[in-house]
Amino acid sequence: MNKTIYMISGPPGVGKSTTSQQLVQTLSKSAYISGDDISHIPVNGRGKPWLCKETYDLTWKNILSITRNLLEQDYDVVIDYVTFPSEVEWLVQQLSNLEYQVVYVVLLADQSTLLNRDQLRPADQQMGERSLVLLEEFKMCSELRERYKLYTQQYSREQLCEIVEDIQHNPRFIWKGERSK
Amino acid sequence: MNKTIYMISGPPGVGKSTTSQQLVQTLSKSAYISGDDISHIPVNGRGKPWLCKETYDLTWKNILSITRNLLEQDYDVVIDYVTFPSEVEWLVQQLSNLEYQVVYVVLLADQSTLLNRDQLRPADQQMGERSLVLLEEFKMCSELRERYKLYTQQYSREQLCEIVEDIQHNPRFIWKGERSK
């Protein structure tokens, strides 16, 4: 069977990490890439990826290199990061010499659910306003087709396995960009 | 000035991470790679790098890719990992098209200091016997020249800045492998 890159996206606080970590556990040979962790490999001279193009480019180059190395060793890869369709397209283009499919899921929730979840996180990880800005960006993104969106406000933490099940088996999430295989 | 890759090695518990993190803070454009973190990107199907060749190879491939990306964006790179001279040599060979120097330091301490420091770490990070095995491997390693070794048992935590100073400015740590630049 083809290897799969799962790109688990959505605004901060929506549940990307929790979902990704549960997903990676259900797969038999699987790896987990935290985009946030990768973006923090640079320490001094680093900017916020959404403000500093150099840090942004470096983060995606590192995610790409690691993903390539993992695919070459037959791993399924789960990428947990704020990812827009143009970035999925870029990654797919860079990896065009390998065999794989991409599953792209943008987790969303209404404003109040998102703020509630954000406030449940440790204080130093709360994103506050930034969550809502990104929620709006995902909603307004004309390139983002409806079928990649997964609304999670009606799910409790105990129903996470249903979300993971849906991500793994619902064909609507399989990326069908012009340049994807 | 040339970019520098600092390879901070030594047995678990000797103080690689503490030293590396202080070192990275003293450099103006710098990145920190934890080999342990990189080795944990694979989750299911992963072996211990010192027992499973596939995980070992993957870990070094990922360290190499990230290091290359960082050098290309003019970062100094601090690699915190159990690293032997053959691995330094391999990395240098893979990066032969770039301009940089390698500073290679093997932090060592006597057995009782090492065990004491290991026991000060959180329980899930203690390496116990594995620390002593690696201490022995470094001592017995015929390829490891004396000048790359830095004995730390006489230093307290407050004197860490002296170690970092030495790593940065003492030319004896600059790698002079046959294939290095």
Tab-separated table of C-alpha atoms in Angstrom:
chain	number	residue	atom	x	y	z
A	1	MET	CA	0.000	0.000	0.000
A	2	ASN	CA	1.103	3.550	-0.661
A	3	LYS	CA	2.546	5.559	2.147
A	4	THR	CA	0.475	8.480	3.393
A	5	ILE	CA	1.406	11.979	4.538
A	6	TYR	CA	-1.297	13.209	6.897
A	7	MET	CA	-1.273	17.004	7.101
A	8	ILE	CA	-3.298	17.928	10.171
A	9	SER	CA	-4.026	21.637	10.017
A	10	GLY	CA	-6.280	24.225	11.636
A	11	PRO	CA	-5.962	27.225	13.967
A	12	PRO	CA	-3.936	26.954	17.200
A	13	GLY	CA	-5.922	25.401	20.040
A	14	VAL	CA	-8.329	23.437	17.827
A	15	GLY	CA	-6.754	20.095	18.735
A	16	LYS	CA	-4.166	19.416	16.018
A	17	SER	CA	-1.542	17.932	18.344
A	18	THR	CA	-3.947	15.744	20.315
A	19	THR	CA	-5.506	14.449	17.097
A	20	SER	CA	-2.145	13.936	15.386
A	21	GLN	CA	-0.649	12.048	18.297
A	22	GLN	CA	-3.615	9.715	18.496
A	23	LEU	CA	-3.526	9.221	14.714
A	24	VAL	CA	0.173	8.355	14.681
A	25	GLN	CA	-0.453	5.676	17.328
A	26	THR	CA	-3.065	3.926	15.146
A	27	LEU	CA	-0.613	3.535	12.249
A	28	SER	CA	1.813	0.626	12.187
A	29	LYS	CA	4.965	2.382	10.933
A	30	SER	CA	4.524	6.031	11.568
A	31	ALA	CA	6.280	9.274	12.429
A	32	TYR	CA	5.132	12.519	13.997
A	33	ILE	CA	6.439	15.915	12.923
A	34	SER	CA	5.464	18.904	15.038
A	35	GLY	CA	5.793	21.973	12.823
A	36	ASP	CA	6.034	24.122	15.948
A	37	ASP	CA	8.971	22.094	17.263
A	38	ILE	CA	10.706	22.233	13.867
A	39	SER	CA	10.183	26.003	13.716
A	40	HIS	CA	12.003	26.287	17.067
A	41	ILE	CA	15.239	24.583	15.919
A	42	PRO	CA	16.634	28.045	15.115
A	43	VAL	CA	17.073	29.846	18.464
A	44	ASN	CA	18.897	33.157	18.022
A	45	GLY	CA	18.043	35.013	14.824
A	46	ARG	CA	14.679	33.290	14.635
A	47	GLY	CA	11.507	35.213	13.857
A	48	LYS	CA	7.888	34.169	14.174
A	49	PRO	CA	7.225	32.059	11.052
A	50	TRP	CA	4.130	34.113	10.163
A	51	LEU	CA	6.079	37.374	10.299
A	52	CYS	CA	9.596	36.363	9.174
A	53	LYS	CA	9.895	34.881	5.689
A	54	GLU	CA	13.328	33.382	6.380
A	55	THR	CA	12.113	31.433	9.414
A	56	TYR	CA	8.989	30.416	7.499
A	57	ASP	CA	11.034	29.096	4.543
A	58	LEU	CA	13.498	27.305	6.822
A	59	THR	CA	10.698	25.627	8.758
A	60	TRP	CA	9.097	24.263	5.599
A	61	LYS	CA	12.475	23.177	4.149
A	62	ASN	CA	13.165	21.219	7.339
A	63	ILE	CA	9.680	19.664	7.352
A	64	LEU	CA	10.195	18.704	3.698
A	65	SER	CA	13.636	17.133	4.264
A	66	ILE	CA	12.471	15.086	7.240
A	67	THR	CA	9.309	13.968	5.431
A	68	ARG	CA	11.381	12.842	2.446
A	69	ASN	CA	13.766	10.854	4.649
A	70	LEU	CA	10.806	9.195	6.400
A	71	LEU	CA	8.976	8.289	3.178
A	72	GLU	CA	12.173	6.778	1.816
A	73	GLN	CA	12.211	4.502	4.859
A	74	ASP	CA	8.530	3.585	4.374
A	75	TYR	CA	7.042	5.583	7.206
A	76	ASP	CA	3.572	7.119	7.201
A	77	VAL	CA	4.105	10.726	8.254
A	78	VAL	CA	1.803	12.870	10.376
A	79	ILE	CA	2.545	16.603	10.091
A	80	ASP	CA	0.950	18.722	12.810
A	81	TYR	CA	1.113	22.361	11.700
A	82	VAL	CA	-0.914	25.354	10.554
A	83	THR	CA	-0.936	24.481	6.842
A	84	PHE	CA	-2.760	26.166	3.954
A	85	PRO	CA	-3.539	24.565	0.559
A	86	SER	CA	-0.694	26.445	-1.156
A	87	GLU	CA	1.735	24.801	1.289
A	88	VAL	CA	0.304	21.328	0.658
A	89	GLU	CA	0.719	21.991	-3.062
A	90	TRP	CA	4.333	23.098	-2.559
A	91	LEU	CA	5.210	20.028	-0.494
A	92	VAL	CA	3.599	17.670	-3.022
A	93	GLN	CA	5.523	19.344	-5.832
A	94	GLN	CA	8.848	18.939	-3.992
A	95	LEU	CA	8.192	15.234	-3.403
A	96	SER	CA	7.034	14.431	-6.928
A	97	ASN	CA	9.629	11.669	-7.373
A	98	LEU	CA	8.196	9.560	-4.534
A	99	GLU	CA	5.062	7.394	-4.304
A	100	TYR	CA	2.604	8.486	-1.636
A	101	GLN	CA	-0.753	10.076	-1.047
A	102	VAL	CA	-1.581	13.154	1.010
A	103	VAL	CA	-4.492	13.322	3.419
A	104	TYR	CA	-5.218	16.960	4.231
A	105	VAL	CA	-7.517	17.874	7.101
A	106	VAL	CA	-8.265	21.340	8.432
A	107	LEU	CA	-9.737	21.020	11.908
A	108	LEU	CA	-12.128	23.862	12.706
A	109	ALA	CA	-14.418	24.859	15.540
A	110	ASP	CA	-16.618	27.859	16.271
A	111	GLN	CA	-15.039	30.862	18.012
A	112	SER	CA	-16.204	30.112	21.536
A	113	THR	CA	-15.176	26.424	21.387
A	114	LEU	CA	-11.763	27.464	20.060
A	115	LEU	CA	-11.230	30.042	22.822
A	116	ASN	CA	-12.345	27.516	25.459
A	117	ARG	CA	-9.904	24.898	24.184
A	118	ASP	CA	-7.109	27.447	23.970
A	119	GLN	CA	-7.677	28.407	27.608
A	120	LEU	CA	-7.357	24.760	28.663
A	121	ARG	CA	-3.766	24.733	27.399
A	122	PRO	CA	-0.738	25.615	29.566
A	123	ALA	CA	-0.452	29.424	29.820
A	124	ASP	CA	2.750	29.595	27.745
A	125	GLN	CA	1.080	27.737	24.872
A	126	GLN	CA	-2.116	29.804	24.714
A	127	MET	CA	-2.443	31.695	21.465
A	128	GLY	CA	-5.469	33.888	22.321
A	129	GLU	CA	-6.246	36.329	19.506
A	130	ARG	CA	-3.897	34.566	17.089
A	131	SER	CA	-6.242	31.549	17.120
A	132	LEU	CA	-9.188	33.656	16.006
A	133	VAL	CA	-7.156	35.423	13.307
A	134	LEU	CA	-6.169	32.063	11.846
A	135	LEU	CA	-9.713	30.699	12.155
A	136	GLU	CA	-10.824	33.652	10.037
A	137	GLU	CA	-7.983	33.061	7.534
A	138	PHE	CA	-9.049	29.440	7.062
A	139	LYS	CA	-12.705	30.470	6.650
A	140	MET	CA	-11.838	33.154	4.085
A	141	CYS	CA	-9.300	31.043	2.152
A	142	SER	CA	-10.815	30.673	-1.302
A	143	GLU	CA	-8.391	27.869	-2.252
A	144	LEU	CA	-9.519	25.706	0.660
A	145	ARG	CA	-12.270	23.377	-0.528
A	146	GLU	CA	-15.070	22.536	1.867
A	147	ARG	CA	-14.275	18.827	1.761
A	148	TYR	CA	-10.969	19.236	3.605
A	149	LYS	CA	-12.667	20.936	6.565
A	150	LEU	CA	-13.593	18.974	9.643
A	151	TYR	CA	-15.748	20.781	12.202
A	152	THR	CA	-14.974	19.481	15.654
A	153	GLN	CA	-17.078	21.552	18.072
A	154	GLN	CA	-19.654	18.782	18.515
A	155	TYR	CA	-16.953	16.278	19.539
A	156	SER	CA	-15.798	15.782	23.103
A	157	ARG	CA	-12.275	14.612	23.912
A	158	GLU	CA	-13.669	11.106	24.421
A	159	GLN	CA	-14.849	11.053	20.797
A	160	LEU	CA	-11.377	11.730	19.432
A	161	CYS	CA	-11.191	8.193	18.069
A	162	GLU	CA	-14.156	8.993	15.786
A	163	ILE	CA	-12.271	11.948	14.325
A	164	VAL	CA	-9.132	9.838	13.848
A	165	GLU	CA	-11.241	7.105	12.207
A	166	ASP	CA	-12.763	9.675	9.834
A	167	ILE	CA	-9.341	11.111	8.920
A	168	GLN	CA	-7.996	7.648	8.135
A	169	HIS	CA	-10.907	6.291	6.119
A	170	ASN	CA	-12.957	9.109	4.621
A	171	PRO	CA	-11.771	9.563	1.008
A	172	ARG	CA	-12.904	13.197	0.936
A	173	PHE	CA	-9.682	14.178	2.723
A	174	ILE	CA	-7.371	12.718	0.070
A	175	TRP	CA	-5.579	15.615	-1.580
A	176	LYS	CA	-6.456	16.115	-5.241
A	177	GLY	CA	-4.403	19.147	-6.187
A	178	GLU	CA	-3.577	19.631	-9.861
A	179	ARG	CA	-0.020	18.567	-9.224
A	180	SER	CA	-0.677	15.759	-6.763
A	181	LYS	CA	-0.538	12.116	-7.795
B	1	MET	CA	33.471	34.401	9.206
B	2	ASN	CA	32.840	30.744	8.516
B	3	LYS	CA	29.827	29.102	10.029
B	4	THR	CA	30.469	26.518	12.708
B	5	ILE	CA	28.846	23.178	13.489
B	6	TYR	CA	29.371	22.435	17.175
B	7	MET	CA	29.036	18.719	17.860
B	8	ILE	CA	28.608	18.349	21.611
B	9	SER	CA	29.054	14.695	22.482
B	10	GLY	CA	29.637	12.486	25.495
B	11	PRO	CA	27.779	9.845	27.504
B	12	PRO	CA	24.166	10.470	28.636
B	13	GLY	CA	23.977	12.525	31.826
B	14	VAL	CA	27.344	14.266	31.404
B	15	GLY	CA	25.716	17.618	30.617
B	16	LYS	CA	25.486	17.755	26.796
B	17	SER	CA	22.059	19.430	26.700
B	18	THR	CA	22.783	21.995	29.407
B	19	THR	CA	26.097	22.895	27.774
B	20	SER	CA	24.612	22.985	24.249
B	21	GLN	CA	21.709	25.192	25.260
B	22	GLN	CA	24.001	27.687	26.955
B	23	LEU	CA	26.355	27.630	23.962
B	24	VAL	CA	23.552	28.288	21.463
B	25	GLN	CA	22.497	31.342	23.496
B	26	THR	CA	25.976	32.897	23.244
B	27	LEU	CA	25.949	32.744	19.418
B	28	SER	CA	24.252	35.477	17.425
B	29	LYS	CA	22.536	33.396	14.721
B	30	SER	CA	22.276	29.901	16.007
B	31	ALA	CA	20.226	26.737	16.004
B	32	TYR	CA	19.945	23.822	18.397
B	33	ILE	CA	19.450	20.230	17.240
B	34	SER	CA	18.709	17.640	19.893
B	35	GLY	CA	19.680	14.268	18.436
B	36	ASP	CA	17.415	12.579	20.973
B	37	ASP	CA	14.410	14.619	19.818
B	38	ILE	CA	15.222	13.899	16.167
B	39	SER	CA	15.530	10.184	16.928
B	40	HIS	CA	11.987	10.302	18.369
B	41	ILE	CA	10.300	11.638	15.202
B	42	PRO	CA	9.552	8.026	14.209
B	43	VAL	CA	7.003	6.703	16.730
B	44	ASN	CA	5.702	3.287	15.708
B	45	GLY	CA	8.273	1.033	14.076
B	46	ARG	CA	11.092	2.877	15.826
B	47	GLY	CA	13.941	1.024	17.517
B	48	LYS	CA	16.581	2.298	19.899
B	49	PRO	CA	19.182	3.950	17.637
B	50	TRP	CA	22.030	1.970	19.218
B	51	LEU	CA	20.260	-1.332	18.543
B	52	CYS	CA	18.315	-0.672	15.329
B	53	LYS	CA	20.362	0.270	12.280
B	54	GLU	CA	17.349	1.667	10.418
B	55	THR	CA	16.485	4.106	13.218
B	56	TYR	CA	20.155	4.996	13.578
B	57	ASP	CA	20.514	5.758	9.851
B	58	LEU	CA	17.264	7.730	9.775
B	59	THR	CA	18.299	9.808	12.779
B	60	TRP	CA	21.603	10.793	11.179
B	61	LYS	CA	19.956	11.475	7.793
B	62	ASN	CA	17.518	13.841	9.500
B	63	ILE	CA	20.281	15.556	11.490
B	64	LEU	CA	22.250	15.960	8.255
B	65	SER	CA	19.317	17.416	6.283
B	66	ILE	CA	18.430	19.922	8.985
B	67	THR	CA	22.070	20.926	9.447
B	68	ARG	CA	22.432	21.517	5.699
B	69	ASN	CA	19.295	23.667	5.593
B	70	LEU	CA	20.552	25.703	8.552
B	71	LEU	CA	24.058	26.235	7.135
B	72	GLU	CA	22.520	27.364	3.858
B	73	GLN	CA	20.680	30.046	5.823
B	74	ASP	CA	23.885	31.082	7.656
B	75	TYR	CA	23.145	29.587	11.038
B	76	ASP	CA	25.731	28.255	13.439
B	77	VAL	CA	24.476	24.804	14.419
B	78	VAL	CA	24.799	23.109	17.800
B	79	ILE	CA	24.213	19.342	17.653
B	80	ASP	CA	23.609	17.729	21.036
B	81	TYR	CA	23.982	13.959	20.610
B	82	VAL	CA	26.130	10.950	21.456
B	83	THR	CA	28.546	11.278	18.527
B	84	PHE	CA	31.694	9.284	17.725
B	85	PRO	CA	34.527	10.432	15.411
B	86	SER	CA	33.303	8.178	12.573
B	87	GLU	CA	29.980	10.040	12.654
B	88	VAL	CA	31.674	13.446	12.580
B	89	GLU	CA	33.678	12.234	9.593
B	90	TRP	CA	30.514	11.023	7.836
B	91	LEU	CA	28.690	14.318	8.413
B	92	VAL	CA	31.642	16.356	7.179
B	93	GLN	CA	31.856	14.208	4.059
B	94	GLN	CA	28.148	14.692	3.301
B	95	LEU	CA	28.473	18.470	3.628
B	96	SER	CA	31.645	18.818	1.572
B	97	ASN	CA	30.060	21.353	-0.815
B	98	LEU	CA	29.487	23.906	1.953
B	99	GLU	CA	31.855	26.262	3.793
B	100	TYR	CA	32.001	25.680	7.537
B	101	GLN	CA	34.144	24.366	10.347
B	102	VAL	CA	33.326	21.667	12.870
B	103	VAL	CA	34.031	21.990	16.565
B	104	TYR	CA	33.881	18.545	18.170
B	105	VAL	CA	33.799	18.179	21.926
B	106	VAL	CA	33.365	14.979	23.920
B	107	LEU	CA	32.301	15.861	27.448
B	108	LEU	CA	33.495	13.306	29.965
B	109	ALA	CA	33.413	12.831	33.733
B	110	ASP	CA	34.482	10.094	36.101
B	111	GLN	CA	32.006	7.296	36.844
B	112	SER	CA	30.700	8.596	40.152
B	113	THR	CA	30.195	12.166	38.855
B	114	LEU	CA	28.361	10.772	35.845
B	115	LEU	CA	26.064	8.594	37.965
B	116	ASN	CA	25.380	11.516	40.312
B	117	ARG	CA	24.448	13.809	37.431
B	118	ASP	CA	22.289	11.108	35.841
B	119	GLN	CA	20.378	10.700	39.102
B	120	LEU	CA	19.646	14.438	39.194
B	121	ARG	CA	17.680	14.115	35.949
B	122	PRO	CA	13.925	13.383	35.799
B	123	ALA	CA	13.357	9.643	36.339
B	124	ASP	CA	12.189	9.004	32.765
B	125	GLN	CA	15.405	10.521	31.400
B	126	GLN	CA	17.848	8.623	33.577
B	127	MET	CA	20.066	6.298	31.601
B	128	GLY	CA	21.749	4.425	34.480
B	129	GLU	CA	23.994	1.643	33.204
B	130	ARG	CA	23.817	2.928	29.618
B	131	SER	CA	25.764	6.048	30.705
B	132	LEU	CA	28.628	3.944	32.021
B	133	VAL	CA	28.674	1.715	28.940
B	134	LEU	CA	29.017	4.781	26.720
B	135	LEU	CA	31.621	6.345	29.001
B	136	GLU	CA	33.654	3.172	28.514
B	137	GLU	CA	33.083	3.261	24.731
B	138	PHE	CA	34.404	6.820	24.531
B	139	LYS	CA	37.419	5.929	26.692
B	140	MET	CA	38.220	2.866	24.574
B	141	CYS	CA	37.618	4.541	21.201
B	142	SER	CA	40.997	4.489	19.484
B	143	GLU	CA	39.872	6.995	16.817
B	144	LEU	CA	39.016	9.609	19.435
B	145	ARG	CA	41.997	11.879	19.941
B	146	GLU	CA	42.681	13.214	23.418
B	147	ARG	CA	42.345	16.829	22.298
B	148	TYR	CA	38.616	16.504	21.662
B	149	LYS	CA	37.959	15.322	25.222
B	150	LEU	CA	36.823	17.780	27.886
B	151	TYR	CA	36.773	16.458	31.436
B	152	THR	CA	34.047	18.194	33.404
B	153	GLN	CA	34.035	16.602	36.859
B	154	GLN	CA	35.873	19.544	38.425
B	155	TYR	CA	33.276	22.032	37.143
B	156	SER	CA	30.146	22.969	39.048
B	157	ARG	CA	26.969	24.056	37.267
B	158	GLU	CA	27.904	27.683	38.029
B	159	GLN	CA	31.114	27.272	36.025
B	160	LEU	CA	29.274	26.228	32.886
B	161	CYS	CA	30.176	29.518	31.213
B	162	GLU	CA	33.875	28.559	31.476
B	163	ILE	CA	33.197	25.325	29.591
B	164	VAL	CA	31.192	27.183	26.939
B	165	GLU	CA	33.985	29.755	26.622
B	166	ASP	CA	36.532	26.965	26.156
B	167	ILE	CA	34.408	25.222	23.511
B	168	GLN	CA	34.054	28.451	21.564
B	169	HIS	CA	37.631	29.659	21.678
B	170	ASN	CA	40.021	26.764	22.236
B	171	PRO	CA	41.376	25.734	18.815
B	172	ARG	CA	42.103	22.180	19.991
B	173	PHE	CA	38.434	21.304	19.454
B	174	ILE	CA	38.411	22.246	15.766
B	175	TRP	CA	37.935	19.064	13.781
B	176	LYS	CA	40.894	18.084	11.623
B	177	GLY	CA	39.746	14.852	10.017
B	178	GLU	CA	41.407	13.790	6.789
B	179	ARG	CA	38.311	14.745	4.878
B	180	SER	CA	37.407	17.897	6.794
B	181	LYS	CA	38.107	21.336	5.391
